[in-house]
PDB file of C-alpha atoms in Angstrom:
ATOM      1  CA  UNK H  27      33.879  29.491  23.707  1.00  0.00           C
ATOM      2  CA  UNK H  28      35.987  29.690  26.663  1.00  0.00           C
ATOM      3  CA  UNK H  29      39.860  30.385  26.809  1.00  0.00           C
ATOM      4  CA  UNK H  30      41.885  30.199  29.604  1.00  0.00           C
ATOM      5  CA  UNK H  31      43.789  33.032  31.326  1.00  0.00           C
ATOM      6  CA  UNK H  32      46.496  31.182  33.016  1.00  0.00           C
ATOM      7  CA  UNK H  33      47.740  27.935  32.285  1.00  0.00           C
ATOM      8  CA  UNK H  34      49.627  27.135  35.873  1.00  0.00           C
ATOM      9  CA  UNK H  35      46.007  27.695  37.261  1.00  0.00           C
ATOM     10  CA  UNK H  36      44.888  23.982  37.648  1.00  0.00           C
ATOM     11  CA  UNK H  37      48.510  23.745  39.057  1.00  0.00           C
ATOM     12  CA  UNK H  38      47.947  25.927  42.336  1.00  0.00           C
ATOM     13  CA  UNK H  39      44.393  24.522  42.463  1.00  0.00           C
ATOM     14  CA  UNK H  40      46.345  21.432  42.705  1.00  0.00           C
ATOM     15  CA  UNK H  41      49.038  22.354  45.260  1.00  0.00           C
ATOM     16  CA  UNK H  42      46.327  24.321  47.641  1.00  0.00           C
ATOM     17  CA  UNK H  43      43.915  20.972  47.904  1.00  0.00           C
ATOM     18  CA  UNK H  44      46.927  19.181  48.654  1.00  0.00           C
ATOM     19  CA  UNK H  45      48.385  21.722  51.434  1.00  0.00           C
ATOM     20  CA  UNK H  46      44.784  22.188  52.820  1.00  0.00           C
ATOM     21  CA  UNK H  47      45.723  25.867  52.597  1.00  0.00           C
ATOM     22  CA  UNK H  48      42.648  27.962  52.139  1.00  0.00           C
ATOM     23  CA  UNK H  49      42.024  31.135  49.688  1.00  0.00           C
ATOM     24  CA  UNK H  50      42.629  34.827  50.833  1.00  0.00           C
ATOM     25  CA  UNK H  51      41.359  37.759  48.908  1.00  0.00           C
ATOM     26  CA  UNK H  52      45.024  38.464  47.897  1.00  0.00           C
ATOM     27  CA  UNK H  53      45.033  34.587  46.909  1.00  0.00           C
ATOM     28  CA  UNK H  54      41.956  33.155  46.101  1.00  0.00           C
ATOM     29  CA  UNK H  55      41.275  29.203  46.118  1.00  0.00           C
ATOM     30  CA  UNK H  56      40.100  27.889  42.700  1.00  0.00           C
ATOM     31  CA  UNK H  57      36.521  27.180  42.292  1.00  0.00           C
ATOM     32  CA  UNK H  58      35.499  23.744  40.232  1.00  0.00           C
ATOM     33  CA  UNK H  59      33.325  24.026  37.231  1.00  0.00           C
ATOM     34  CA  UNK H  60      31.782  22.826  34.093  1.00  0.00           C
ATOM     35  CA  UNK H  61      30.917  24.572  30.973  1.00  0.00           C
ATOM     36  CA  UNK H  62      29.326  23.207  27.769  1.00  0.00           C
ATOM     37  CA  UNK H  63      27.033  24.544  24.798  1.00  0.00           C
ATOM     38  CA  UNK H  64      23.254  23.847  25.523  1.00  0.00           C
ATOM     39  CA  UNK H  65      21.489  25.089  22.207  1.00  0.00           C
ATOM     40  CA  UNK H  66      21.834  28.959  21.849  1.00  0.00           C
ATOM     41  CA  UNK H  67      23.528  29.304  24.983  1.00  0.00           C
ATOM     42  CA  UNK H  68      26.359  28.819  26.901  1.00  0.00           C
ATOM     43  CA  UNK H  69      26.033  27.027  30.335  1.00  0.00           C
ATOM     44  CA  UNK H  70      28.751  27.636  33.054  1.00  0.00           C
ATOM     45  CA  UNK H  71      28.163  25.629  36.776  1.00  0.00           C
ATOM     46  CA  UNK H  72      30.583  26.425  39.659  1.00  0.00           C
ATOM     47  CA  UNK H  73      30.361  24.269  42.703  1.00  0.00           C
ATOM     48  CA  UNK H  74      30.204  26.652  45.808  1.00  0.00           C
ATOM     49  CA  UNK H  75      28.183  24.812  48.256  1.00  0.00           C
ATOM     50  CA  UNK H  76      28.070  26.247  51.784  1.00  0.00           C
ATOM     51  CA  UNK H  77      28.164  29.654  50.156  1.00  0.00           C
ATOM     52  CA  UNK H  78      24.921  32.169  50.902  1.00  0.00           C
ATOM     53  CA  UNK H  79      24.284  34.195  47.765  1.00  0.00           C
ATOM     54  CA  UNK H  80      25.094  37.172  49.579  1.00  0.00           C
ATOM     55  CA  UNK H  81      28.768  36.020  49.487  1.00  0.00           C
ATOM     56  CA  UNK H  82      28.881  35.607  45.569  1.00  0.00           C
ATOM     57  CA  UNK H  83      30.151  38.415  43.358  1.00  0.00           C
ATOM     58  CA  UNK H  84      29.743  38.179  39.283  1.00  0.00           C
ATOM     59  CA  UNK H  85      31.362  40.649  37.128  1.00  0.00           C
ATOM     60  CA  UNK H  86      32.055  41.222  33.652  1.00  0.00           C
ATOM     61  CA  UNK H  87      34.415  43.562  32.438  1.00  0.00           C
ATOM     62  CA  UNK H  88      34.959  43.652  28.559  1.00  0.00           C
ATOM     63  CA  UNK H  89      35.085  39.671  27.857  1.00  0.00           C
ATOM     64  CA  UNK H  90      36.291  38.646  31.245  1.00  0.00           C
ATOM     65  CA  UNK H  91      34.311  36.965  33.351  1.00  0.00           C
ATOM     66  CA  UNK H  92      34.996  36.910  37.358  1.00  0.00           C
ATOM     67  CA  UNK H  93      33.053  34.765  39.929  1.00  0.00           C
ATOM     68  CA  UNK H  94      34.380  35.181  43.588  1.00  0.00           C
ATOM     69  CA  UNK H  95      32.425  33.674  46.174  1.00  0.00           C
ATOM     70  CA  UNK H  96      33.441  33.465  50.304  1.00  0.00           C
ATOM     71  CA  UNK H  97      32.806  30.738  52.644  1.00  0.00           C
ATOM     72  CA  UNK H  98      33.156  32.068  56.037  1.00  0.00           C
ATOM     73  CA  UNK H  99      33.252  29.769  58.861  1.00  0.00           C
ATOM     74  CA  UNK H 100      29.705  28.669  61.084  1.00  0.00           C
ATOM     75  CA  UNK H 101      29.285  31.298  64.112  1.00  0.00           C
ATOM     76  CA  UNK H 102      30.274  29.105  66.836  1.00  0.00           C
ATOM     77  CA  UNK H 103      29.469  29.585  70.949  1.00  0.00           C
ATOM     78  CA  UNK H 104      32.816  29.429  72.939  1.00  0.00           C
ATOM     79  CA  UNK H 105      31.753  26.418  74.611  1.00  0.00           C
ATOM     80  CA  UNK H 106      32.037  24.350  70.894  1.00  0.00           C
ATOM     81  CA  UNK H 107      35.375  22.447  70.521  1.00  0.00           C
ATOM     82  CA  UNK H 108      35.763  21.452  66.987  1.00  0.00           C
ATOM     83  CA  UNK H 109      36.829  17.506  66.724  1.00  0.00           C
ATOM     84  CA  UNK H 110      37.437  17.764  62.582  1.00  0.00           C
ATOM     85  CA  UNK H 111      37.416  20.764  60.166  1.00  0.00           C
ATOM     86  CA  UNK H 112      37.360  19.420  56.485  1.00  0.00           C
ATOM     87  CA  UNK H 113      35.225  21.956  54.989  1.00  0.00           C
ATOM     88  CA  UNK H 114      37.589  24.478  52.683  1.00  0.00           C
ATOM     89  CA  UNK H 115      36.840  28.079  53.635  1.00  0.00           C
ATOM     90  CA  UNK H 116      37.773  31.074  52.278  1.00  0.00           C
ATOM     91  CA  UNK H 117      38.027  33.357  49.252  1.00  0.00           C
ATOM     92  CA  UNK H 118      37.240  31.351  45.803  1.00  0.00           C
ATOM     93  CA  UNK H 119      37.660  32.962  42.476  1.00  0.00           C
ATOM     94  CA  UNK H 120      37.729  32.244  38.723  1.00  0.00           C
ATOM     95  CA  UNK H 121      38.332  34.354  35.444  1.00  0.00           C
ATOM     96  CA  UNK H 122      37.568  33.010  32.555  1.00  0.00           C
ATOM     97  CA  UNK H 123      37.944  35.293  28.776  1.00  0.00           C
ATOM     98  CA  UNK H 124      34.578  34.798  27.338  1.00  0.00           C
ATOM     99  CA  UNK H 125      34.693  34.938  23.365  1.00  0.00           C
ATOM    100  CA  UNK H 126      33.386  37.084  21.312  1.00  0.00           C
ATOM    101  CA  UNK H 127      30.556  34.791  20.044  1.00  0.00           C
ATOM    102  CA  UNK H 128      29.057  35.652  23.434  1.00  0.00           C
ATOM    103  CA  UNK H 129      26.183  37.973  24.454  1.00  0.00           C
ATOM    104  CA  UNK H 130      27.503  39.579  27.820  1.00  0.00           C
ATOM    105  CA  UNK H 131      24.893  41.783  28.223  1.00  0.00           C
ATOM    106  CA  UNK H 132      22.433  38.950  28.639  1.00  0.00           C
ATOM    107  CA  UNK H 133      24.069  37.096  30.677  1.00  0.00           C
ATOM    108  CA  UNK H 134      21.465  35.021  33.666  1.00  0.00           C
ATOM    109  CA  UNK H 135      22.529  33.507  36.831  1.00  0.00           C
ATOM    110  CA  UNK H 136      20.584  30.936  38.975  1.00  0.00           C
ATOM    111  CA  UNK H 137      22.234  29.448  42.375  1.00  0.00           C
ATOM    112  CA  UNK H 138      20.419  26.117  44.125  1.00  0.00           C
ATOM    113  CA  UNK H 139      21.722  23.398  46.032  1.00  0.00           C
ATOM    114  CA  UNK H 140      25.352  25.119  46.270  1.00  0.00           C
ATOM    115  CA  UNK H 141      26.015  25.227  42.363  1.00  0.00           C
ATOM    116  CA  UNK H 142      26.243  28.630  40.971  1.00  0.00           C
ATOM    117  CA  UNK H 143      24.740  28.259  37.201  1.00  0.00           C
ATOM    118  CA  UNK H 144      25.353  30.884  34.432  1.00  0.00           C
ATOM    119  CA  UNK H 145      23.618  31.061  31.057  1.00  0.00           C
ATOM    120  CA  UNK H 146      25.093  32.883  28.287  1.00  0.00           C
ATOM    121  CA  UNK H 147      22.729  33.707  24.870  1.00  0.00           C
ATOM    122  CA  UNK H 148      25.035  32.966  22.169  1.00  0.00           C
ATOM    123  CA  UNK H 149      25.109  36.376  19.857  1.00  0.00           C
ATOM    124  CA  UNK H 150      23.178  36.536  17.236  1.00  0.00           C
ATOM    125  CA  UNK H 151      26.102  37.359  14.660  1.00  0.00           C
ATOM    126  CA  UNK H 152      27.814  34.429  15.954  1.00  0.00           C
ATOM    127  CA  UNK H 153      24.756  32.275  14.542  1.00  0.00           C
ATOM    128  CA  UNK H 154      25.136  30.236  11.599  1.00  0.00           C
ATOM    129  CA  UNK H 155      22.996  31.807   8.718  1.00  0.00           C
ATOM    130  CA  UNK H 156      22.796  31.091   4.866  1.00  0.00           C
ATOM    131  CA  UNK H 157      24.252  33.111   2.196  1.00  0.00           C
ATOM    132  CA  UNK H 158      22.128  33.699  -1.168  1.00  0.00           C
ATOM    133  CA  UNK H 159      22.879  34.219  -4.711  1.00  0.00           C
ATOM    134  CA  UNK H 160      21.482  37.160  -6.201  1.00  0.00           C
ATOM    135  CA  UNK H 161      19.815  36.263 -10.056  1.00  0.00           C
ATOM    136  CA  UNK H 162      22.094  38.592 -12.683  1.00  0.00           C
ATOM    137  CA  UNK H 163      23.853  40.753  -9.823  1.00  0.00           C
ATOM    138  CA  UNK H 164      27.080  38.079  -9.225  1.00  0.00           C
ATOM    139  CA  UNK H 165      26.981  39.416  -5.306  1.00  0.00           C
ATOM    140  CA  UNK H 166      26.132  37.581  -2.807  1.00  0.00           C
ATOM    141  CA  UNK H 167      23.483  38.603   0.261  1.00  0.00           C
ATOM    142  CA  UNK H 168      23.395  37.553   3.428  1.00  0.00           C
ATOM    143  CA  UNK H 169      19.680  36.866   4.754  1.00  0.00           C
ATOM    144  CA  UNK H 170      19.654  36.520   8.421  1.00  0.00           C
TER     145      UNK H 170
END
């Protein structure tokens, strides 16, 4: 269902977890995910804990899909010294081509305990439906 846009992606996600280098909007970090087929619908979970929803952005253009999210850093009084800053902030983003089989226009989105969760319906054309023979016509029907 999906299909990947850019096959050196992984790679960078790779080198920027490694550098500790965080995303810009010219150069986004890579956000984690999962996707898998739940019944009629396509599920897509994006880890983007820390993030308010305010900060998340979903659009779909034709087929493509684009999540970019921001984690800014906590508002901090001038008298705070930070001892240890593991936390990645920054500009995340991932496109993802959805296929066809996909119902865009229905697309839902839930976000709790930092995971970003989409559910796509799978279109009904894409749905597997049986094929009859007519009695005496030799063409086939399609009854959906």
């Amino acid at each position: 269902m999906l299909m990947r846009t850019d096959p050196f992606r992984e790679m960078d996600r790779i080198v920027q977890q490694l550098s500790g280098t965080s995303g810009t909007w010219s150069k986004p970090s890579v956000m984690p995910m999962d996707a898998y087929r739940e019944g009629d619908e396509y599920v897509i979970a994006f880890d983007l804990p820390g993030v308010s929803t305010e900060a998340i952005d979903i659009d779909v253009e034709r087929n493509m899909l684009t999540v970019k999210a921001e984690r800014r850093p906590v508002a901090k009084a001038d008298s705070v010294k930070m001892e240890l800053s593991e936390r990645p902030l920054g500009v995340f983003s991932r496109q993802i081509m959805l296929a066809d089989t996909l119902d865009t226009e229905h697309i839902a989105a839930d976000y709790d305990a930092g995971v970003l969760t989409l559910r796509i319906p799978i279109a009904e054309r894409a749905k597997p439906r049986k094929v009859s023979i007519g009695a005496g016509s030799g063409r086939k029907q399609i009854s959906g």
